[in-house]
PDB file of C-alpha atoms in Angstrom:
ATOM      1  CA  GLN A 724       0.000   0.000   0.000  1.00  0.00           C
ATOM      2  CA  VAL A 725       2.903   2.372   0.686  1.00  0.00           C
ATOM      3  CA  ARG A 726       6.237   2.664  -1.057  1.00  0.00           C
ATOM      4  CA  LEU A 727       8.830   4.690   0.842  1.00  0.00           C
ATOM      5  CA  VAL A 728      12.039   6.104  -0.593  1.00  0.00           C
ATOM      6  CA  GLU A 729      14.740   7.626   1.609  1.00  0.00           C
ATOM      7  CA  SER A 730      17.226  10.207   0.412  1.00  0.00           C
ATOM      8  CA  GLY A 731      19.705  12.727   1.768  1.00  0.00           C
ATOM      9  CA  GLY A 732      22.338  10.391   3.126  1.00  0.00           C
ATOM     10  CA  GLY A 733      26.009  10.924   2.527  1.00  0.00           C
ATOM     11  CA  VAL A 734      29.371  11.468   4.157  1.00  0.00           C
ATOM     12  CA  VAL A 735      29.774  14.175   6.779  1.00  0.00           C
ATOM     13  CA  GLN A 736      32.434  15.162   9.294  1.00  0.00           C
ATOM     14  CA  ALA A 737      31.818  14.622  12.979  1.00  0.00           C
ATOM     15  CA  GLY A 738      29.854  17.537  14.357  1.00  0.00           C
ATOM     16  CA  GLY A 739      28.163  18.154  11.035  1.00  0.00           C
ATOM     17  CA  SER A 740      24.554  17.853   9.970  1.00  0.00           C
ATOM     18  CA  LEU A 741      22.421  16.009   7.454  1.00  0.00           C
ATOM     19  CA  ARG A 742      18.744  16.179   6.603  1.00  0.00           C
ATOM     20  CA  LEU A 743      17.168  12.924   5.499  1.00  0.00           C
ATOM     21  CA  SER A 744      13.930  12.753   3.560  1.00  0.00           C
ATOM     22  CA  CYS A 745      11.436   9.925   3.190  1.00  0.00           C
ATOM     23  CA  ALA A 746       8.905  10.285   0.405  1.00  0.00           C
ATOM     24  CA  ALA A 747       5.906   8.055  -0.170  1.00  0.00           C
ATOM     25  CA  THR A 748       6.017   7.526  -3.914  1.00  0.00           C
ATOM     26  CA  VAL A 749       3.067   5.127  -3.741  1.00  0.00           C
ATOM     27  CA  GLY A 750       0.275   5.550  -1.229  1.00  0.00           C
ATOM     28  CA  THR A 751       0.017   8.145   1.507  1.00  0.00           C
ATOM     29  CA  ILE A 752       1.545   8.764   4.914  1.00  0.00           C
ATOM     30  CA  THR A 753      -1.174  11.127   6.105  1.00  0.00           C
ATOM     31  CA  THR A 754      -2.934   8.527   8.262  1.00  0.00           C
ATOM     32  CA  ARG A 755       0.218   6.804   9.462  1.00  0.00           C
ATOM     33  CA  ASN A 756       2.728   7.266  12.215  1.00  0.00           C
ATOM     34  CA  MET A 757       6.182   7.498  10.688  1.00  0.00           C
ATOM     35  CA  GLY A 758       9.418   6.236  12.148  1.00  0.00           C
ATOM     36  CA  TRP A 759      13.132   6.292  11.493  1.00  0.00           C
ATOM     37  CA  PHE A 760      15.406   3.370  12.282  1.00  0.00           C
ATOM     38  CA  ARG A 761      19.072   2.744  11.664  1.00  0.00           C
ATOM     39  CA  GLN A 762      21.243  -0.305  11.266  1.00  0.00           C
ATOM     40  CA  ALA A 763      25.015  -0.494  11.408  1.00  0.00           C
ATOM     41  CA  PRO A 764      26.965  -3.473  10.041  1.00  0.00           C
ATOM     42  CA  GLY A 765      26.658  -6.494  12.299  1.00  0.00           C
ATOM     43  CA  LYS A 766      24.133  -4.800  14.573  1.00  0.00           C
ATOM     44  CA  GLU A 767      20.387  -4.961  15.065  1.00  0.00           C
ATOM     45  CA  ARG A 768      18.100  -2.412  13.529  1.00  0.00           C
ATOM     46  CA  GLN A 769      17.417   0.181  16.213  1.00  0.00           C
ATOM     47  CA  PHE A 770      14.720   2.767  16.737  1.00  0.00           C
ATOM     48  CA  VAL A 771      15.701   6.394  16.211  1.00  0.00           C
ATOM     49  CA  ALA A 772      12.522   8.488  16.246  1.00  0.00           C
ATOM     50  CA  PHE A 773       8.896   8.666  15.212  1.00  0.00           C
ATOM     51  CA  VAL A 774       6.450  11.420  14.407  1.00  0.00           C
ATOM     52  CA  HIS A 775       2.777  10.771  15.064  1.00  0.00           C
ATOM     53  CA  VAL A 776      -0.044  11.940  12.813  1.00  0.00           C
ATOM     54  CA  SER A 777      -0.760  14.443  15.598  1.00  0.00           C
ATOM     55  CA  LEU A 778       2.819  15.775  15.166  1.00  0.00           C
ATOM     56  CA  ALA A 779       3.848  14.397  18.553  1.00  0.00           C
ATOM     57  CA  THR A 780       7.385  13.030  18.462  1.00  0.00           C
ATOM     58  CA  HIS A 781       9.464  10.541  20.377  1.00  0.00           C
ATOM     59  CA  TYR A 782      13.210   9.930  20.280  1.00  0.00           C
ATOM     60  CA  ALA A 783      15.667   7.304  21.319  1.00  0.00           C
ATOM     61  CA  ASP A 784      17.841   8.517  24.176  1.00  0.00           C
ATOM     62  CA  PHE A 785      21.005   8.507  22.106  1.00  0.00           C
ATOM     63  CA  VAL A 786      19.661  11.135  19.683  1.00  0.00           C
ATOM     64  CA  LYS A 787      17.717  13.404  22.041  1.00  0.00           C
ATOM     65  CA  GLY A 788      18.805  16.982  21.587  1.00  0.00           C
ATOM     66  CA  ARG A 789      20.562  16.204  18.319  1.00  0.00           C
ATOM     67  CA  PHE A 790      17.931  14.847  15.914  1.00  0.00           C
ATOM     68  CA  ALA A 791      14.516  16.187  14.989  1.00  0.00           C
ATOM     69  CA  VAL A 792      11.811  14.314  13.100  1.00  0.00           C
ATOM     70  CA  SER A 793       9.084  16.158  11.244  1.00  0.00           C
ATOM     71  CA  ARG A 794       6.485  15.593   8.564  1.00  0.00           C
ATOM     72  CA  ASP A 795       4.945  17.482   5.683  1.00  0.00           C
ATOM     73  CA  ASP A 796       1.798  15.626   4.732  1.00  0.00           C
ATOM     74  CA  ALA A 797       1.146  17.950   1.798  1.00  0.00           C
ATOM     75  CA  LYS A 798       4.406  16.680   0.309  1.00  0.00           C
ATOM     76  CA  ASN A 799       3.827  13.120   1.508  1.00  0.00           C
ATOM     77  CA  THR A 800       7.245  13.340   3.096  1.00  0.00           C
ATOM     78  CA  VAL A 801       8.911  12.792   6.468  1.00  0.00           C
ATOM     79  CA  TYR A 802      12.238  14.310   7.489  1.00  0.00           C
ATOM     80  CA  LEU A 803      14.997  13.564   9.943  1.00  0.00           C
ATOM     81  CA  GLN A 804      17.237  16.499  10.758  1.00  0.00           C
ATOM     82  CA  MET A 805      20.477  15.201  12.236  1.00  0.00           C
ATOM     83  CA  ASN A 806      22.821  17.604  14.001  1.00  0.00           C
ATOM     84  CA  ASN A 807      26.065  17.130  15.913  1.00  0.00           C
ATOM     85  CA  LEU A 808      26.641  13.855  14.154  1.00  0.00           C
ATOM     86  CA  GLU A 809      29.070  11.375  15.649  1.00  0.00           C
ATOM     87  CA  PRO A 810      30.928   8.448  14.062  1.00  0.00           C
ATOM     88  CA  GLU A 811      28.643   6.152  16.065  1.00  0.00           C
ATOM     89  CA  ASP A 812      25.724   7.484  14.013  1.00  0.00           C
ATOM     90  CA  THR A 813      27.128   5.783  10.923  1.00  0.00           C
ATOM     91  CA  ALA A 814      24.470   3.392   9.650  1.00  0.00           C
ATOM     92  CA  ILE A 815      21.862   2.806   7.016  1.00  0.00           C
ATOM     93  CA  TYR A 816      18.831   4.866   7.969  1.00  0.00           C
ATOM     94  CA  TYR A 817      15.383   3.490   7.199  1.00  0.00           C
ATOM     95  CA  CYS A 818      12.002   5.150   7.066  1.00  0.00           C
ATOM     96  CA  ALA A 819       8.919   3.142   8.023  1.00  0.00           C
ATOM     97  CA  ALA A 820       5.148   3.534   8.334  1.00  0.00           C
ATOM     98  CA  SER A 821       2.926   2.243  11.121  1.00  0.00           C
ATOM     99  CA  TYR A 822      -0.609   2.288  12.482  1.00  0.00           C
ATOM    100  CA  ALA A 823       0.575   1.540  16.013  1.00  0.00           C
ATOM    101  CA  SER A 824      -0.004   4.370  18.476  1.00  0.00           C
ATOM    102  CA  ALA A 825       3.560   4.736  19.741  1.00  0.00           C
ATOM    103  CA  PRO A 826       5.713   2.480  17.573  1.00  0.00           C
ATOM    104  CA  THR A 827       9.275   1.967  18.742  1.00  0.00           C
ATOM    105  CA  LEU A 828       9.690  -1.645  17.645  1.00  0.00           C
ATOM    106  CA  VAL A 829      10.520  -2.975  14.203  1.00  0.00           C
ATOM    107  CA  ALA A 830       7.541  -5.339  14.371  1.00  0.00           C
ATOM    108  CA  GLU A 831       5.152  -2.420  14.793  1.00  0.00           C
ATOM    109  CA  TYR A 832       5.889  -1.074  11.317  1.00  0.00           C
ATOM    110  CA  ASP A 833       4.283  -2.409   8.159  1.00  0.00           C
ATOM    111  CA  TYR A 834       6.139  -0.608   5.368  1.00  0.00           C
ATOM    112  CA  TRP A 835       9.837   0.120   4.978  1.00  0.00           C
ATOM    113  CA  GLY A 836      12.055   1.977   2.589  1.00  0.00           C
ATOM    114  CA  ARG A 837      15.292   0.512   1.326  1.00  0.00           C
ATOM    115  CA  GLY A 838      17.420   2.888   3.376  1.00  0.00           C
ATOM    116  CA  THR A 839      19.984   5.611   2.833  1.00  0.00           C
ATOM    117  CA  GLN A 840      23.599   5.423   3.973  1.00  0.00           C
ATOM    118  CA  VAL A 841      24.910   7.930   6.502  1.00  0.00           C
ATOM    119  CA  THR A 842      28.633   7.937   7.157  1.00  0.00           C
ATOM    120  CA  VAL A 843      30.185  10.182   9.799  1.00  0.00           C
ATOM    121  CA  SER A 844      33.949  10.542   9.746  1.00  0.00           C
ATOM    122  CA  SER A 845      36.058  11.508  12.729  1.00  0.00           C
TER     123      SER A 845
END
């Protein structure tokens, strides 16, 4: 029902910023809670943030104060602003859509993008 495409990844120096985008090229995000996850090589996919349809947000502790998730339903797009990036933030970042009320688990999301690579150099 929903096809998600992430973009905006790249290589950035530690302390720098990136803005990721997640566009629904098929279907709509307007009725869905939207999340960001990341996965580094050899590690489990971990929750980063979500933005509810109400615009309420929730963040993993390791990104609080550094990342901001937002949505523009008119553009069918979700964003992840990442500031003060650290080498530990290096991962593939995935966008996902959910109907769960406060989704922080992989299993609570029904649709996933293919990810965009973020690399932070020291």
